[in-house]
C-alpha atoms as one frame of an Amber mdcrd trajectory, in Angstrom:
protein
   0.023  -0.096   0.100   1.128   3.588  -0.708   1.197   6.095   2.093   0.460
   8.877  -0.201  -2.865   7.630  -1.283  -4.372   7.454   2.058  -2.672  10.500
   3.184  -4.130  12.628   0.107  -7.440  11.015   0.578  -7.755  11.640   4.382
  -6.590  15.259   3.955  -9.286  15.899   1.107 -11.792  14.338   3.390 -10.948
  16.686   6.251 -11.629  19.671   4.272 -14.608  18.372   2.464 -13.188  19.898
  -0.620  -9.521  21.012  -1.466  -7.205  22.132  -3.764  -3.639  20.574  -4.052
  -2.100  23.553  -2.331  -4.216  22.908   0.888  -3.538  19.301   0.721   0.258
  19.637   0.237   0.402  22.630   3.065  -1.463  20.005   5.459   0.857  17.112
   4.618   4.052  19.424   5.109   2.441  21.021   8.064   2.027  17.122   9.736
   5.737  16.744   8.425   4.779  13.955   6.078   7.838  15.000   3.952  10.132
  13.600   6.778   8.711  10.284   7.587   6.989   9.390   4.018   7.875   9.675
   0.416   5.137  12.432   0.247   6.857  15.400  -1.946   5.131  18.216  -3.786
   5.027  16.563  -7.162   3.624  13.278  -5.851   0.905  14.954  -4.268  -0.363
  16.511  -7.523   0.082  13.649  -9.550  -1.989  11.571  -6.953  -4.805  13.997
  -7.035  -5.194  13.955 -10.934  -4.680  10.077 -11.177  -7.372   9.463  -8.435
  -9.680  11.933 -10.285  -9.035   9.949 -13.405  -9.820   6.892 -11.228 -13.018
   8.266 -10.089 -12.023   8.161  -6.569 -11.634  12.292  -6.474 -13.955  14.505
  -8.179 -12.363  17.577  -9.770 -14.042  20.895  -9.851 -12.357  23.823 -11.726
 -13.087  27.194  -9.617 -11.896  30.549 -10.526  -8.418  31.675 -10.558  -6.229
  32.077  -7.434  -6.373  35.553  -5.855  -2.544  35.906  -6.970  -4.181  35.412
 -10.755  -2.979  32.684 -12.780  -4.937  29.809 -14.071  -8.123  28.504 -12.349
  -7.500  26.291  -9.306  -8.997  22.442  -9.353 -10.757  21.694  -6.171 -11.238
  17.964  -5.091 -13.775  16.044  -3.142 -14.038  12.436  -2.347 -16.725  10.548
  -4.439 -18.558   7.584  -2.896 -15.694   5.101  -4.268 -13.283   7.581  -2.766
 -15.044   7.400   0.631 -14.995   3.500   0.463 -11.398   3.338  -0.626 -10.252
   5.544   2.198 -11.852   3.642   4.814 -10.543   0.336   3.194  -6.865   1.694
   3.164  -7.327   3.101   6.667  -8.622  -0.423   8.197  -5.907  -2.471   6.047
  -3.129  -0.026   7.656  -4.281  -0.287  11.210  -4.798  -3.924  11.000  -1.677
  -5.268   9.246   1.459  -6.079  11.008   3.963  -5.619   7.924   3.143  -1.957
   6.802   5.741   0.115   6.156   6.392   2.888   8.907   4.761   5.587   6.845
   1.694   3.722   6.005   1.095   2.912   9.718   1.934   6.641  10.818  -0.611
   7.775   8.337  -3.338   5.552   9.699  -2.719   6.654  12.958  -3.080  10.417
  11.798  -6.514   9.330  10.673  -7.713   6.530  12.841 -10.364   8.888  14.697
 -12.193   8.915  11.644 -13.386   5.500  12.784 -15.788   4.498  15.345 -13.865
   3.755  18.752 -14.745  -0.179  18.799 -13.650  -0.454  15.059 -10.347   0.977
  15.833 -10.048  -1.162  18.704 -10.866  -4.427  16.741  -8.389  -3.484  14.168
  -5.480  -2.916  16.606  -6.380  -6.302  18.323  -6.287  -7.795  14.878  -2.947
  -6.393  14.090  -1.705  -7.885  17.432  -2.659 -11.199  16.500  -0.810 -11.105
  13.138   2.135  -9.816  14.980   1.813 -12.705  16.973   1.635 -15.122  14.209
   4.616 -13.453  12.286   6.696 -13.737  15.327   5.830 -17.338  15.585   6.812
 -18.101  12.050  10.101 -16.412  12.438  10.930 -18.467  15.836   9.321 -21.830
  14.433  10.864 -21.907  11.040  13.881 -19.731  11.062  15.610 -19.828  14.248
  17.229 -23.310  15.283  15.931 -24.723  18.337  19.227 -23.687  20.380  18.750
 -20.353  19.426  20.346 -18.162  16.553  23.725 -18.344  17.778  24.588 -21.251
  15.332  23.565 -18.923  12.380  26.515 -16.678  13.209  26.033 -12.921  12.366
  22.998 -13.856  10.237  21.443 -14.775  13.529  21.109 -11.033  14.136  18.359
 -10.774  11.395  16.232 -13.271  13.403  17.006 -11.404  16.503  15.882  -7.914
  14.979  12.666  -9.515  13.691  11.809 -10.869  16.841  12.863  -7.895  18.956
  10.691  -5.807  16.240   7.587  -8.031  16.680   7.977  -7.683  20.367   8.250
  -3.728  20.531   5.509  -3.331  17.915   3.054  -5.851  19.954   4.117  -3.872
  23.153   3.349  -0.444  21.709   0.150  -1.622  19.906  -1.259  -3.141  23.374
  -0.142   0.371  25.066  -2.341   2.142  22.307  -5.237  -0.258  22.903  -5.243
   0.595  26.568  -5.145   4.267  25.990  -8.107   3.951  23.767 -10.141   1.820
  26.099  -9.534   4.283  28.724 -11.163   6.974  26.660  -8.308   8.780  24.817
  -8.909  10.657  21.564 -12.166  11.541  20.194 -13.413   9.126  17.806 -16.162
   9.365  14.899 -18.912   7.869  17.249 -17.922   9.722  20.411 -20.635  12.373
  21.644 -19.530  16.133  21.444 -17.471  17.737  18.818 -15.232  15.107  16.816
 -11.813  15.658  16.193 -11.492  17.610  12.632  -7.793  17.193  12.228  -4.940
  19.481  12.265  -4.762  21.433   9.235  -2.267  24.024   8.323  -2.720  27.668
   9.350  -2.435  28.994   5.667  -5.357  26.558   4.589
C-alpha cells in the first residue's frame, strides 16, 4: 500500500473539498515529507490520478487570488470514501506495513468508531504474534540463533521488532479503551484534524 494515497484521501476528506495547495500545506504541516515519500510533485500527481480513477471528483474554480490559471478543487466520491476507509482499516490491522503507512493511519484512526479502531488494532496484535511465531518456528534453530553466526542478528531483529510493535500496540489499545482521543462515534465535537494555518 502507498502512504500517499491514504494521506491525500484523508487530507481531502478533512476539508470536504480542497485544492492541491491545501493538501500539500496540510501534509507539510504534519511533517509527512520527513517520514514518507510525500513530495509536492507526488501529491499533485496523486490528485490527478485519483480523479481519473473516479476516487476524487475535480472541480475547476476561479483563478487564484494571486492571478494565474483556475484552481482545481477535489472532493471524495462515494468510491473515494470507500477506498479511504478500506486503506485506513488495512493499515491499522496489518503487521507488515511500512512505517509511513502505519503513521498515516494513526493520523486518521479517529475517523473510525472507537470499537472499530480497537478491533483493528487487536487484529494487528494477532498478526504480529503469528508472524513472530513463524520466525521462531521456521527460521531460528532450536537452540537459538547463535549457530547462524551474524545472520542470527536478522532473526533477533525480527523478533525484537515484533515484540516492540506488539508492546506499543497493546499500549495504544489500553489508551483508547481508557477513553483517549475523540473518535467518530463519540458524543460532542469530533476531532477535525490538524490543518495548516494557511489553509
